[in-house]
PDB file of C-alpha atoms in Angstrom:
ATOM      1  CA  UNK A 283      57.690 106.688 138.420  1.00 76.00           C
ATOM      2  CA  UNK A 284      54.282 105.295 139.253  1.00 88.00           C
ATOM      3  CA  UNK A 285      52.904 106.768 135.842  1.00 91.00           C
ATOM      4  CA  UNK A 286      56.117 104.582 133.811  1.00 94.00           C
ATOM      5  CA  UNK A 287      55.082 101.416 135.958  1.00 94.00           C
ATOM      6  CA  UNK A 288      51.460 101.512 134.620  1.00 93.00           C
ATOM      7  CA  UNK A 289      52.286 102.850 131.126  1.00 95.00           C
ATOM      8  CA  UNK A 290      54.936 100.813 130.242  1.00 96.00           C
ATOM      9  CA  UNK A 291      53.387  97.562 129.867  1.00 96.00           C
ATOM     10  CA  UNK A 292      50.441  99.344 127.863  1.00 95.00           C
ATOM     11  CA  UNK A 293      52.568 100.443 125.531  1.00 96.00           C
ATOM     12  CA  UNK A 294      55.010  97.570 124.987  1.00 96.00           C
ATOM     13  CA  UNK A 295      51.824  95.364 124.592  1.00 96.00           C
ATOM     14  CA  UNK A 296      50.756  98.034 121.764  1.00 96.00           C
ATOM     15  CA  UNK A 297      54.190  97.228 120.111  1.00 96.00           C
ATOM     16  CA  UNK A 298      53.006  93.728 119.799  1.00 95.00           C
ATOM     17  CA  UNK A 299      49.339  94.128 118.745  1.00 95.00           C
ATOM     18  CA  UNK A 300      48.958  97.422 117.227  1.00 93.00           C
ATOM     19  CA  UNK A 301      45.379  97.997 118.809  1.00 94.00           C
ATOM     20  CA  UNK A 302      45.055 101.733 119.510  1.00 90.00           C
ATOM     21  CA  UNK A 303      41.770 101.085 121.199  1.00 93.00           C
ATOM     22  CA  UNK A 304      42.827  98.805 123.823  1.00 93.00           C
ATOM     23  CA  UNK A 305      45.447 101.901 124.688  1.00 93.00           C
ATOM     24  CA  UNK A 306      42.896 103.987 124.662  1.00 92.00           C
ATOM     25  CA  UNK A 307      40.935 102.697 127.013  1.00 93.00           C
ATOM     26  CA  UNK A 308      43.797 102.083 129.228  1.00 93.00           C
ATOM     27  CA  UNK A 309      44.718 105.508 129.188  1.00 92.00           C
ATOM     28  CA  UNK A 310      40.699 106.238 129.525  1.00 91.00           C
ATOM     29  CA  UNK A 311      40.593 103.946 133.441  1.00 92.00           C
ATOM     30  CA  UNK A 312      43.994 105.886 134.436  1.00 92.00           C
ATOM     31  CA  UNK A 313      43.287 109.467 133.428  1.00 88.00           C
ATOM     32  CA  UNK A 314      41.901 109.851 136.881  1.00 90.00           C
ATOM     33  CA  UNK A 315      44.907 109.394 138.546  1.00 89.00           C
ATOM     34  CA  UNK A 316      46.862 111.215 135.593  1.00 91.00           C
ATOM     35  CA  UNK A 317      45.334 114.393 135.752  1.00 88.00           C
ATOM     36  CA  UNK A 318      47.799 117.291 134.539  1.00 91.00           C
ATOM     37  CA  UNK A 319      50.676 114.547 134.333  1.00 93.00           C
ATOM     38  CA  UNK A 320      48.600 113.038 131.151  1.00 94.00           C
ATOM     39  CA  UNK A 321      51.353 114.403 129.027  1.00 96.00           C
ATOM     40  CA  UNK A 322      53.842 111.561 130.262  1.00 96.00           C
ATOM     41  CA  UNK A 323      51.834 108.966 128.533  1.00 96.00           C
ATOM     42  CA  UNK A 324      52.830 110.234 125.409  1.00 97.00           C
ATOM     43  CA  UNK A 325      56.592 110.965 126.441  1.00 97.00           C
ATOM     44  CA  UNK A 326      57.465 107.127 128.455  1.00 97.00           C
ATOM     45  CA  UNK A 327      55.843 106.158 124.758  1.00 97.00           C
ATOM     46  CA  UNK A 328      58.233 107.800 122.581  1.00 98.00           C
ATOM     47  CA  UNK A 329      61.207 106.907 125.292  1.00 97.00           C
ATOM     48  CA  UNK A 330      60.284 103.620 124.556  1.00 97.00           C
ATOM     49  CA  UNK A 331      60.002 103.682 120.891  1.00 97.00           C
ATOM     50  CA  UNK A 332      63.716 104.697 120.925  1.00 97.00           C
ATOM     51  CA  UNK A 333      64.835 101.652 122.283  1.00 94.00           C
ATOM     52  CA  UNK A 334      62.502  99.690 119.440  1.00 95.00           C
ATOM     53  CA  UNK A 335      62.703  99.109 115.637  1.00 94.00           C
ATOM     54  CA  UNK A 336      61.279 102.030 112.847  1.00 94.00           C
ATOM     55  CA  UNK A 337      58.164 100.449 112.985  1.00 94.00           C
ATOM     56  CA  UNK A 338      57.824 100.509 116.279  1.00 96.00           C
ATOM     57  CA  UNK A 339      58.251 104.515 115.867  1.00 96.00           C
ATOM     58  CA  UNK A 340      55.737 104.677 113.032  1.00 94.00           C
ATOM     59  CA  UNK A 341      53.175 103.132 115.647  1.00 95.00           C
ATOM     60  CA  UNK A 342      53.843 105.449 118.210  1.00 97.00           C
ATOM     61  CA  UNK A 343      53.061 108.494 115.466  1.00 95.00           C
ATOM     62  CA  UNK A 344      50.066 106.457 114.859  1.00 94.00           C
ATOM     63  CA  UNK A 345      49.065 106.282 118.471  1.00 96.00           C
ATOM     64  CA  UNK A 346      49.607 110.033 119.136  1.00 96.00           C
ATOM     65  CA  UNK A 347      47.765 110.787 116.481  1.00 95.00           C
ATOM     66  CA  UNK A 348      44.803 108.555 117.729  1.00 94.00           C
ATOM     67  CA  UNK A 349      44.915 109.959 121.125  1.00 94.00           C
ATOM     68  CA  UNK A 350      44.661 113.516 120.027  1.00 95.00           C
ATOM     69  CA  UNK A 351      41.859 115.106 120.916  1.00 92.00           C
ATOM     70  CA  UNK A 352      40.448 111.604 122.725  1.00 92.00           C
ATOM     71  CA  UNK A 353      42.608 112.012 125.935  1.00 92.00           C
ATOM     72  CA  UNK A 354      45.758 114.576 124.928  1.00 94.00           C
ATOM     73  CA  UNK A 355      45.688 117.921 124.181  1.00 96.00           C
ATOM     74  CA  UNK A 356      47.708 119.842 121.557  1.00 96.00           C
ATOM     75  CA  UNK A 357      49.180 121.347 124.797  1.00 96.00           C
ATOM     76  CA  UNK A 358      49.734 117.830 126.103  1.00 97.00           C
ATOM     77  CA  UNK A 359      52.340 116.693 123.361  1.00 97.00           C
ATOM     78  CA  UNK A 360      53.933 120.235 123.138  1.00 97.00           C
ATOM     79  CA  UNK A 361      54.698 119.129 126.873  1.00 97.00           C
ATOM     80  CA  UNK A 362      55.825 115.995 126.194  1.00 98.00           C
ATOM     81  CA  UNK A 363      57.824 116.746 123.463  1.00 97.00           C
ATOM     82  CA  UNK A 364      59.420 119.750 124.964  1.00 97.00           C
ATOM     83  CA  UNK A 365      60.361 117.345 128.188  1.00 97.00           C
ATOM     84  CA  UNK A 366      62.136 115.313 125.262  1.00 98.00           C
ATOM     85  CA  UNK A 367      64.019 117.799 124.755  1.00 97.00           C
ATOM     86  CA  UNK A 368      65.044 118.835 127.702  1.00 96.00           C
ATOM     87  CA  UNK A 369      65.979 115.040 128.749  1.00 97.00           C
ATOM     88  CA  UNK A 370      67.775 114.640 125.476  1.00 97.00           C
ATOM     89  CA  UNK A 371      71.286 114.802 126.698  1.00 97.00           C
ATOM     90  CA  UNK A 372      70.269 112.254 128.909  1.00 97.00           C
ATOM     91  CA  UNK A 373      68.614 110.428 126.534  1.00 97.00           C
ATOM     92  CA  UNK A 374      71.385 110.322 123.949  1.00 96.00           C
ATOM     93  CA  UNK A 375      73.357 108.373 126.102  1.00 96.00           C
ATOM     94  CA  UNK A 376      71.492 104.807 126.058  1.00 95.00           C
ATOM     95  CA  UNK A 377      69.945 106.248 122.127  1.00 96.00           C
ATOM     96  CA  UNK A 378      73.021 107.890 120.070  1.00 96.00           C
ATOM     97  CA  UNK A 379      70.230 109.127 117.111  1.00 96.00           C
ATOM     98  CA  UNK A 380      68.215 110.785 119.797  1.00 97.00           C
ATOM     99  CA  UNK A 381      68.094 113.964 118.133  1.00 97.00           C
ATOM    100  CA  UNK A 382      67.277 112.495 115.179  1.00 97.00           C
ATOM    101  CA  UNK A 383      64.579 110.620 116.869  1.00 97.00           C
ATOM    102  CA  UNK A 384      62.614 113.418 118.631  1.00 97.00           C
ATOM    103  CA  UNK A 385      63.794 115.634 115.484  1.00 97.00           C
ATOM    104  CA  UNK A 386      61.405 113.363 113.641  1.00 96.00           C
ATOM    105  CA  UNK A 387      58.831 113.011 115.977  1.00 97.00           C
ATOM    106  CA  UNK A 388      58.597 116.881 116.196  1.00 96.00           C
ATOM    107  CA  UNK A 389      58.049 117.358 112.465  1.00 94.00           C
ATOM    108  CA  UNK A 390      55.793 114.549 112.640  1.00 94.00           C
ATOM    109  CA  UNK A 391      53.509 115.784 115.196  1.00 95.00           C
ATOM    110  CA  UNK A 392      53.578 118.854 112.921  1.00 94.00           C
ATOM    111  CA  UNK A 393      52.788 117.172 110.204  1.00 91.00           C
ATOM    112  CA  UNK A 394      49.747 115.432 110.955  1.00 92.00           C
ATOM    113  CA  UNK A 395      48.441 118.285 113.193  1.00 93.00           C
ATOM    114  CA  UNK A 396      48.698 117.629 116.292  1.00 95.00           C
ATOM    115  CA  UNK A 397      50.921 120.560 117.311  1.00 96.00           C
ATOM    116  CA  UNK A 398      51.553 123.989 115.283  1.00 95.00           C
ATOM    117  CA  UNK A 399      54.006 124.907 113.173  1.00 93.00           C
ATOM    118  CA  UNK A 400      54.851 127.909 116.209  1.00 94.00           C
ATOM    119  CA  UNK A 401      56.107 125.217 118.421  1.00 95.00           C
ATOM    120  CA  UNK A 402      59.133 125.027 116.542  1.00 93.00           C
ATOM    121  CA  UNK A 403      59.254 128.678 116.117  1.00 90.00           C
ATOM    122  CA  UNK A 404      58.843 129.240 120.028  1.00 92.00           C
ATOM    123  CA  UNK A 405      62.303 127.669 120.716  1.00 90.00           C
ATOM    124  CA  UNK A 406      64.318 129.565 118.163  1.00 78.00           C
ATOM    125  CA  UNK A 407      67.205 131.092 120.048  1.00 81.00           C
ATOM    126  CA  UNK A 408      65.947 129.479 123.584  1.00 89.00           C
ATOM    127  CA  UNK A 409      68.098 126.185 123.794  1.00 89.00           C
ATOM    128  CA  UNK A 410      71.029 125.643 125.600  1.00 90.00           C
ATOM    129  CA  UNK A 411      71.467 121.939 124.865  1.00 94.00           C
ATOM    130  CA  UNK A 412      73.342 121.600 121.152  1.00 96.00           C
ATOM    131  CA  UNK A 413      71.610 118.338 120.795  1.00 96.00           C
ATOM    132  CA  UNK A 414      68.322 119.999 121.182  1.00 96.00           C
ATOM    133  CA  UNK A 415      68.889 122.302 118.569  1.00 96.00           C
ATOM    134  CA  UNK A 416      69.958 118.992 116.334  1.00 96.00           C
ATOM    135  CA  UNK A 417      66.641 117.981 117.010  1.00 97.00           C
ATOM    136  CA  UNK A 418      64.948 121.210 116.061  1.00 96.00           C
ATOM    137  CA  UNK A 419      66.998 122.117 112.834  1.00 95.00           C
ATOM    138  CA  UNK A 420      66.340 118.169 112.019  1.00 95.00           C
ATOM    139  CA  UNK A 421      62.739 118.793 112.486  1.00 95.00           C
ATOM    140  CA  UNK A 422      62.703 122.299 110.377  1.00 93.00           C
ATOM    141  CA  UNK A 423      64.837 120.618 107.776  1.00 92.00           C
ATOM    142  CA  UNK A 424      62.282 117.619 107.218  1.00 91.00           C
ATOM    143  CA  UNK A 425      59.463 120.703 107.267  1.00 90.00           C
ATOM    144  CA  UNK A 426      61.231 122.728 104.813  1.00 88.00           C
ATOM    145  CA  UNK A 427      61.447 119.589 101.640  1.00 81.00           C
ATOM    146  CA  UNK A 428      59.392 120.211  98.616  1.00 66.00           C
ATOM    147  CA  UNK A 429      56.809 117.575  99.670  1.00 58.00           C
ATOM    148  CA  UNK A 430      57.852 117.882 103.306  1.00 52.00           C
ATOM    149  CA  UNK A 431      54.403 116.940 104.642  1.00 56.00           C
ATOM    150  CA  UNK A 432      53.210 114.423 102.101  1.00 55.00           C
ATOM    151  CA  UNK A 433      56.836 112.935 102.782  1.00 60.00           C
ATOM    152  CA  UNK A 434      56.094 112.761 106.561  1.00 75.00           C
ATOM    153  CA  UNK A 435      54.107 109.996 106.530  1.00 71.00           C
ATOM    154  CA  UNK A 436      57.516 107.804 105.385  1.00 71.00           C
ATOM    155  CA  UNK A 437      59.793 109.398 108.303  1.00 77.00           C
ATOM    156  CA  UNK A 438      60.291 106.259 109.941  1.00 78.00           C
ATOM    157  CA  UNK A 439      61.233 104.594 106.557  1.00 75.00           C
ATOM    158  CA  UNK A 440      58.390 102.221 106.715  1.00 60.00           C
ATOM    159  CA  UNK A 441      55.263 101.280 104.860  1.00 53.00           C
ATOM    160  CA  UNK A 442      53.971 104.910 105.735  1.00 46.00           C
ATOM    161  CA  UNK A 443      50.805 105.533 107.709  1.00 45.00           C
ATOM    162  CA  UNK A 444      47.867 103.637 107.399  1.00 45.00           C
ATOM    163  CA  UNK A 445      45.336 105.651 108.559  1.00 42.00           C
TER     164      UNK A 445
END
């Protein structure tokens, strides 16, 4: 709860400007006090990107990309996104295209490298929740297109990436 009180309003004001580096080195004064729970900087961000527009999304891809390797580890999303997963039932309830949503940012994070291709792999046959595995087969399916990765960069249906 205290980590959502101080990321929040980092985030939301990175919907506005777009400045990864001001997140940065937000997330750079709080790690500190983070510690292991680092991963739930990346998770309240996502949360919150449900209840914004595309773009919003295709920032969020943006800023986990940015903060890989700066102050997340690969282990760090696979965390995050694997709480996702577990919350989803939850989360489909205020988000309806949840799956869908974390089914994207899955083969996203894939896509530009910031998890392996195994983390998929690793929950074959190991979810209870049915609109987990929605989630999963959504993020194999986008994997599996001819083009799949190239094509990743437009998941959000916006302008693409611009790094």
């Amino acid at each position: 709860e205290d980590v959502r009180k101080t990321v929040d309003p980092m985030i939301l004001e990175y919907f506005e400007n777009g400045d990864y580096d001001e997140v940065l080195y937000s997330i750079d004064e709080i790690l500190p006090n983070l510690g292991a729970r680092r991963w739930m900087v990346l998770s309240i961000a996502v949360e919150l990107s449900m209840d914004h527009k595309p773009s919003h999304r295709e920032m969020t891809s943006q800023l986990i990309s940015e903060l890989y390797l700066k102050v997340v580890s690969q282990r760090d999303i696979g965390k995050a996104l694997d709480y996702l997963l577990k919350q989803i039932d939850d989360l489909q309830l205020d988000t309806p295209e949840a799956p869908t949503i974390i089914g994207n940012y899955i083969a996203r994070a894939i896509a530009d490298d910031t998890i392996p291709p195994k983390f998929l792999n690793s929950y074959k046959g190991h979810v209870e929740s049915a609109e987990a595995r929605k989630a999963l087969c959504r993020a194999e399916n986008l994997l599996s297109m001819k083009h799949g990765m190239v094509r990743l960069d437009n998941v959000w249906g916006v302008g693409g990436s611009t790094r």
